[in-house]
Amino acid sequence: MFTRRAEQKPQLITAGNPKSLTLMFTFHKEYSEARSCAKTWMNDHLQHRVYAGFPNSSQQSDLGLHWAREEQAVFEAEKLFHTFQTPVKTTPEHVLLSGAGQGGSLAIRLALTGQLFSPSTFFVWEPALTNLPQWETLLKHADKDVQGWLIASHMSASTTQHEAFIDMCEYFDVDCRYIIRQSPPSQLPTDFHALINEALTF
């Protein structure tokens, strides 16, 4: 259990090509922050291919920033996505909602509900998929044509939850790829950016 601290103002960091009609909106994992997330999720190719946004949560504990309070996280995500999308003068061709840990869970939720953009694709690394009955409800009423990628470590402590989520995706006809990589949960796999590029053309 962590101690709640005074909240920060939610912030947004952008990267990449602002003229691109391919958008990537990535939520940092718990106890991380947007700037370090941007450094690990972007590479030279993506800098040219996508316009990317990295929101910082306002929720804070002694351990760092997090997305634990879901309603507040969704509210901030909607507000920051609007700020992020405003410079894009035409309708995006593709929106990838992505993240890790709690940020991955938030990305999936927003893709399934279509609250930021419809249809969108989710791309997540080691998402925190607690409360499986809630995910069942979201998948049952998922936004039409949503697609997803769930990338996980072969050493994941959440394999049971990930597999249950994938089973529910299949049951409710939600197209989601499940890929397991030989890397620890704390380290992105070596082909991570190649997988993002593949997801952008999924």
mmCIF file of C-alpha atoms in Angstrom:
data_model
loop_
_atom_site.group_PDB
_atom_site.id
_atom_site.type_symbol
_atom_site.label_atom_id
_atom_site.label_comp_id
_atom_site.label_asym_id
_atom_site.label_seq_id
_atom_site.Cartn_x
_atom_site.Cartn_y
_atom_site.Cartn_z
ATOM 1 C CA MET A 1 0.000 0.000 0.000
ATOM 2 C CA PHE A 2 1.354 3.428 -0.829
ATOM 3 C CA THR A 3 0.865 6.837 0.706
ATOM 4 C CA ARG A 4 -1.072 9.337 -1.355
ATOM 5 C CA ARG A 5 0.764 12.594 -1.957
ATOM 6 C CA ALA A 6 -0.277 15.973 -3.294
ATOM 7 C CA GLU A 7 -1.220 15.664 -6.938
ATOM 8 C CA GLN A 8 0.654 17.269 -9.788
ATOM 9 C CA LYS A 9 -0.882 18.965 -12.772
ATOM 10 C CA PRO A 10 -1.219 16.447 -15.639
ATOM 11 C CA GLN A 11 1.347 17.150 -18.345
ATOM 12 C CA LEU A 12 1.918 16.125 -21.955
ATOM 13 C CA ILE A 13 5.179 15.535 -23.798
ATOM 14 C CA THR A 14 5.125 15.222 -27.590
ATOM 15 C CA ALA A 15 7.644 13.704 -29.981
ATOM 16 C CA GLY A 16 7.959 12.650 -33.583
ATOM 17 C CA ASN A 17 6.492 14.150 -36.741
ATOM 18 C CA PRO A 18 3.584 16.583 -36.127
ATOM 19 C CA LYS A 19 2.633 16.329 -39.824
ATOM 20 C CA SER A 20 2.039 12.595 -39.583
ATOM 21 C CA LEU A 21 -1.527 11.260 -39.683
ATOM 22 C CA THR A 22 -0.428 8.261 -37.617
ATOM 23 C CA LEU A 23 -0.755 9.063 -33.916
ATOM 24 C CA MET A 24 0.668 7.154 -30.961
ATOM 25 C CA PHE A 25 -0.519 8.055 -27.455
ATOM 26 C CA THR A 26 1.448 6.219 -24.770
ATOM 27 C CA PHE A 27 0.777 5.972 -21.021
ATOM 28 C CA HIS A 28 3.768 5.420 -18.733
ATOM 29 C CA LYS A 29 3.799 2.483 -16.340
ATOM 30 C CA GLU A 30 3.203 3.050 -12.644
ATOM 31 C CA TYR A 31 6.030 4.790 -10.767
ATOM 32 C CA SER A 32 7.563 6.020 -14.003
ATOM 33 C CA GLU A 33 6.920 9.227 -15.964
ATOM 34 C CA ALA A 34 6.332 10.492 -19.489
ATOM 35 C CA ARG A 35 9.855 11.640 -20.336
ATOM 36 C CA SER A 36 11.528 8.297 -19.635
ATOM 37 C CA CYS A 37 8.627 6.538 -21.359
ATOM 38 C CA ALA A 38 9.202 8.605 -24.509
ATOM 39 C CA LYS A 39 12.908 7.726 -24.523
ATOM 40 C CA THR A 40 12.244 3.986 -24.424
ATOM 41 C CA TRP A 41 9.192 3.805 -26.695
ATOM 42 C CA MET A 42 10.528 5.983 -29.546
ATOM 43 C CA ASN A 43 13.378 5.283 -31.966
ATOM 44 C CA ASP A 44 14.670 7.118 -35.045
ATOM 45 C CA HIS A 45 12.227 5.422 -37.408
ATOM 46 C CA LEU A 46 9.208 6.199 -35.227
ATOM 47 C CA GLN A 47 10.370 9.807 -34.851
ATOM 48 C CA HIS A 48 9.721 10.198 -38.599
ATOM 49 C CA ARG A 49 6.709 7.906 -38.915
ATOM 50 C CA VAL A 50 4.419 8.967 -36.059
ATOM 51 C CA TYR A 51 3.332 11.950 -34.028
ATOM 52 C CA ALA A 52 3.490 10.740 -30.430
ATOM 53 C CA GLY A 53 2.061 11.972 -27.147
ATOM 54 C CA PHE A 54 3.199 10.910 -23.687
ATOM 55 C CA PRO A 55 0.897 12.064 -20.859
ATOM 56 C CA ASN A 56 2.077 12.363 -17.272
ATOM 57 C CA SER A 57 -0.426 11.320 -14.620
ATOM 58 C CA SER A 58 -1.291 13.794 -11.876
ATOM 59 C CA GLN A 59 -1.729 10.918 -9.407
ATOM 60 C CA GLN A 60 1.268 10.575 -7.133
ATOM 61 C CA SER A 61 2.433 8.455 -4.198
ATOM 62 C CA ASP A 62 5.712 8.031 -2.349
ATOM 63 C CA LEU A 63 6.745 5.595 -5.083
ATOM 64 C CA GLY A 64 5.998 7.966 -7.960
ATOM 65 C CA LEU A 65 3.292 8.670 -10.530
ATOM 66 C CA HIS A 66 0.525 6.142 -11.207
ATOM 67 C CA TRP A 67 -2.904 5.661 -12.841
ATOM 68 C CA ALA A 68 -4.607 3.782 -9.997
ATOM 69 C CA ARG A 69 -7.776 5.911 -9.808
ATOM 70 C CA GLU A 70 -9.416 4.927 -13.064
ATOM 71 C CA GLU A 71 -12.064 7.640 -13.423
ATOM 72 C CA GLN A 72 -9.505 10.377 -12.879
ATOM 73 C CA ALA A 73 -7.070 8.666 -15.268
ATOM 74 C CA VAL A 74 -9.712 8.511 -18.022
ATOM 75 C CA PHE A 75 -10.682 12.166 -17.463
ATOM 76 C CA GLU A 76 -7.063 13.314 -17.730
ATOM 77 C CA ALA A 77 -6.436 11.100 -20.765
ATOM 78 C CA GLU A 78 -9.385 12.607 -22.641
ATOM 79 C CA LYS A 79 -8.275 16.144 -21.820
ATOM 80 C CA LEU A 80 -4.640 15.576 -22.785
ATOM 81 C CA PHE A 81 -5.525 13.671 -25.964
ATOM 82 C CA HIS A 82 -7.609 16.645 -27.097
ATOM 83 C CA THR A 83 -4.610 18.909 -26.476
ATOM 84 C CA PHE A 84 -2.381 16.446 -28.330
ATOM 85 C CA GLN A 85 -4.695 16.063 -31.339
ATOM 86 C CA THR A 86 -5.484 19.774 -31.789
ATOM 87 C CA PRO A 87 -2.394 20.576 -33.952
ATOM 88 C CA VAL A 88 -3.361 17.733 -36.329
ATOM 89 C CA LYS A 89 -5.510 19.590 -38.855
ATOM 90 C CA THR A 90 -7.100 16.543 -40.511
ATOM 91 C CA THR A 91 -8.566 13.295 -39.198
ATOM 92 C CA PRO A 92 -5.793 10.831 -38.259
ATOM 93 C CA GLU A 93 -5.485 7.713 -40.386
ATOM 94 C CA HIS A 94 -4.433 5.542 -37.457
ATOM 95 C CA VAL A 95 -4.376 5.966 -33.675
ATOM 96 C CA LEU A 96 -2.309 3.609 -31.527
ATOM 97 C CA LEU A 97 -3.087 3.733 -27.793
ATOM 98 C CA SER A 98 -0.215 2.188 -25.915
ATOM 99 C CA GLY A 99 1.384 1.758 -22.521
ATOM 100 C CA ALA A 100 2.826 -0.571 -19.899
ATOM 101 C CA GLY A 101 1.583 -1.758 -16.503
ATOM 102 C CA GLN A 102 -1.263 0.472 -15.298
ATOM 103 C CA GLY A 103 -0.672 2.613 -18.387
ATOM 104 C CA GLY A 104 -1.233 -0.432 -20.575
ATOM 105 C CA SER A 105 -4.478 -1.193 -18.783
ATOM 106 C CA LEU A 106 -5.629 2.395 -19.367
ATOM 107 C CA ALA A 107 -4.728 2.180 -23.072
ATOM 108 C CA ILE A 108 -6.804 -0.992 -23.494
ATOM 109 C CA ARG A 109 -9.777 0.529 -21.679
ATOM 110 C CA LEU A 110 -9.747 3.656 -23.853
ATOM 111 C CA ALA A 111 -9.442 1.633 -27.054
ATOM 112 C CA LEU A 112 -12.303 -0.697 -26.121
ATOM 113 C CA THR A 113 -14.616 2.184 -25.241
ATOM 114 C CA GLY A 114 -13.565 4.429 -28.124
ATOM 115 C CA GLN A 115 -13.425 7.403 -25.758
ATOM 116 C CA LEU A 116 -10.379 8.989 -27.411
ATOM 117 C CA PHE A 117 -10.684 7.905 -31.036
ATOM 118 C CA SER A 118 -12.666 5.286 -32.910
ATOM 119 C CA PRO A 119 -11.558 2.852 -34.100
ATOM 120 C CA SER A 120 -8.148 2.650 -32.454
ATOM 121 C CA THR A 121 -5.563 -0.057 -31.848
ATOM 122 C CA PHE A 122 -4.079 -0.839 -28.448
ATOM 123 C CA PHE A 123 -0.470 -1.951 -28.054
ATOM 124 C CA VAL A 124 0.575 -2.845 -24.516
ATOM 125 C CA TRP A 125 3.535 -4.319 -22.671
ATOM 126 C CA GLU A 126 2.857 -6.256 -19.460
ATOM 127 C CA PRO A 127 -0.530 -4.585 -18.747
ATOM 128 C CA ALA A 128 -2.013 -4.688 -15.240
ATOM 129 C CA LEU A 129 -5.221 -6.634 -15.911
ATOM 130 C CA THR A 130 -6.882 -6.900 -12.507
ATOM 131 C CA ASN A 131 -10.653 -7.243 -11.990
ATOM 132 C CA LEU A 132 -11.331 -9.682 -14.842
ATOM 133 C CA PRO A 133 -15.158 -9.376 -14.593
ATOM 134 C CA GLN A 134 -14.794 -5.677 -15.409
ATOM 135 C CA TRP A 135 -12.725 -6.534 -18.485
ATOM 136 C CA GLU A 136 -15.367 -9.031 -19.544
ATOM 137 C CA THR A 137 -17.981 -6.252 -19.496
ATOM 138 C CA LEU A 138 -15.742 -3.897 -21.480
ATOM 139 C CA LEU A 139 -14.982 -6.559 -24.084
ATOM 140 C CA LYS A 140 -18.645 -7.486 -24.383
ATOM 141 C CA HIS A 141 -19.464 -3.895 -25.349
ATOM 142 C CA ALA A 142 -16.179 -3.135 -27.132
ATOM 143 C CA ASP A 143 -15.971 -0.433 -29.764
ATOM 144 C CA LYS A 144 -16.439 -1.842 -33.269
ATOM 145 C CA ASP A 145 -13.265 -2.765 -35.179
ATOM 146 C CA VAL A 146 -10.914 -2.289 -32.214
ATOM 147 C CA GLN A 147 -7.696 -4.282 -32.558
ATOM 148 C CA GLY A 148 -4.983 -5.047 -30.057
ATOM 149 C CA TRP A 149 -1.516 -6.319 -29.313
ATOM 150 C CA LEU A 150 -0.577 -7.683 -25.895
ATOM 151 C CA ILE A 151 3.156 -8.256 -25.505
ATOM 152 C CA ALA A 152 4.315 -10.085 -22.385
ATOM 153 C CA SER A 153 7.445 -11.511 -20.810
ATOM 154 C CA HIS A 154 7.994 -15.259 -20.534
ATOM 155 C CA MET A 155 8.686 -14.503 -16.842
ATOM 156 C CA SER A 156 5.506 -12.479 -16.313
ATOM 157 C CA ALA A 157 3.785 -12.704 -12.934
ATOM 158 C CA SER A 158 0.499 -11.882 -14.700
ATOM 159 C CA THR A 159 0.366 -14.741 -17.214
ATOM 160 C CA THR A 160 -2.901 -16.095 -15.770
ATOM 161 C CA GLN A 161 -4.625 -12.708 -16.150
ATOM 162 C CA HIS A 162 -3.175 -12.158 -19.627
ATOM 163 C CA GLU A 163 -4.346 -15.563 -20.853
ATOM 164 C CA ALA A 164 -7.813 -15.042 -19.361
ATOM 165 C CA PHE A 165 -8.040 -11.668 -21.123
ATOM 166 C CA ILE A 166 -7.015 -13.203 -24.458
ATOM 167 C CA ASP A 167 -9.616 -15.960 -24.008
ATOM 168 C CA MET A 168 -12.279 -13.284 -23.458
ATOM 169 C CA CYS A 169 -11.083 -11.387 -26.536
ATOM 170 C CA GLU A 170 -11.584 -14.527 -28.608
ATOM 171 C CA TYR A 171 -15.009 -15.148 -27.088
ATOM 172 C CA PHE A 172 -16.217 -11.611 -27.826
ATOM 173 C CA ASP A 173 -14.536 -11.529 -31.247
ATOM 174 C CA VAL A 174 -12.050 -8.780 -30.382
ATOM 175 C CA ASP A 175 -8.956 -9.134 -32.560
ATOM 176 C CA CYS A 176 -5.962 -9.191 -30.189
ATOM 177 C CA ARG A 177 -2.548 -10.715 -30.802
ATOM 178 C CA TYR A 178 -0.789 -12.255 -27.805
ATOM 179 C CA ILE A 179 2.998 -12.318 -28.124
ATOM 180 C CA ILE A 180 5.404 -13.673 -25.503
ATOM 181 C CA ARG A 181 9.038 -12.610 -25.584
ATOM 182 C CA GLN A 182 12.127 -13.985 -23.842
ATOM 183 C CA SER A 183 12.918 -10.928 -21.753
ATOM 184 C CA PRO A 184 12.298 -9.967 -18.117
ATOM 185 C CA PRO A 185 9.162 -7.911 -17.358
ATOM 186 C CA SER A 186 11.314 -4.909 -16.443
ATOM 187 C CA GLN A 187 13.035 -4.842 -19.834
ATOM 188 C CA LEU A 188 11.489 -4.233 -23.255
ATOM 189 C CA PRO A 189 12.203 -7.008 -25.805
ATOM 190 C CA THR A 190 14.827 -6.371 -28.471
ATOM 191 C CA ASP A 191 12.240 -6.334 -31.277
ATOM 192 C CA PHE A 192 9.884 -4.000 -29.406
ATOM 193 C CA HIS A 193 10.060 -1.121 -31.906
ATOM 194 C CA ALA A 194 9.644 -3.543 -34.815
ATOM 195 C CA LEU A 195 6.454 -4.810 -33.154
ATOM 196 C CA ILE A 196 5.170 -1.237 -32.793
ATOM 197 C CA ASN A 197 5.812 -0.661 -36.498
ATOM 198 C CA GLU A 198 3.935 -3.847 -37.328
ATOM 199 C CA ALA A 199 1.022 -2.784 -35.124
ATOM 200 C CA LEU A 200 0.857 0.543 -36.955
ATOM 201 C CA THR A 201 0.037 -1.318 -40.170
ATOM 202 C CA PHE A 202 -2.175 -3.989 -38.528
#
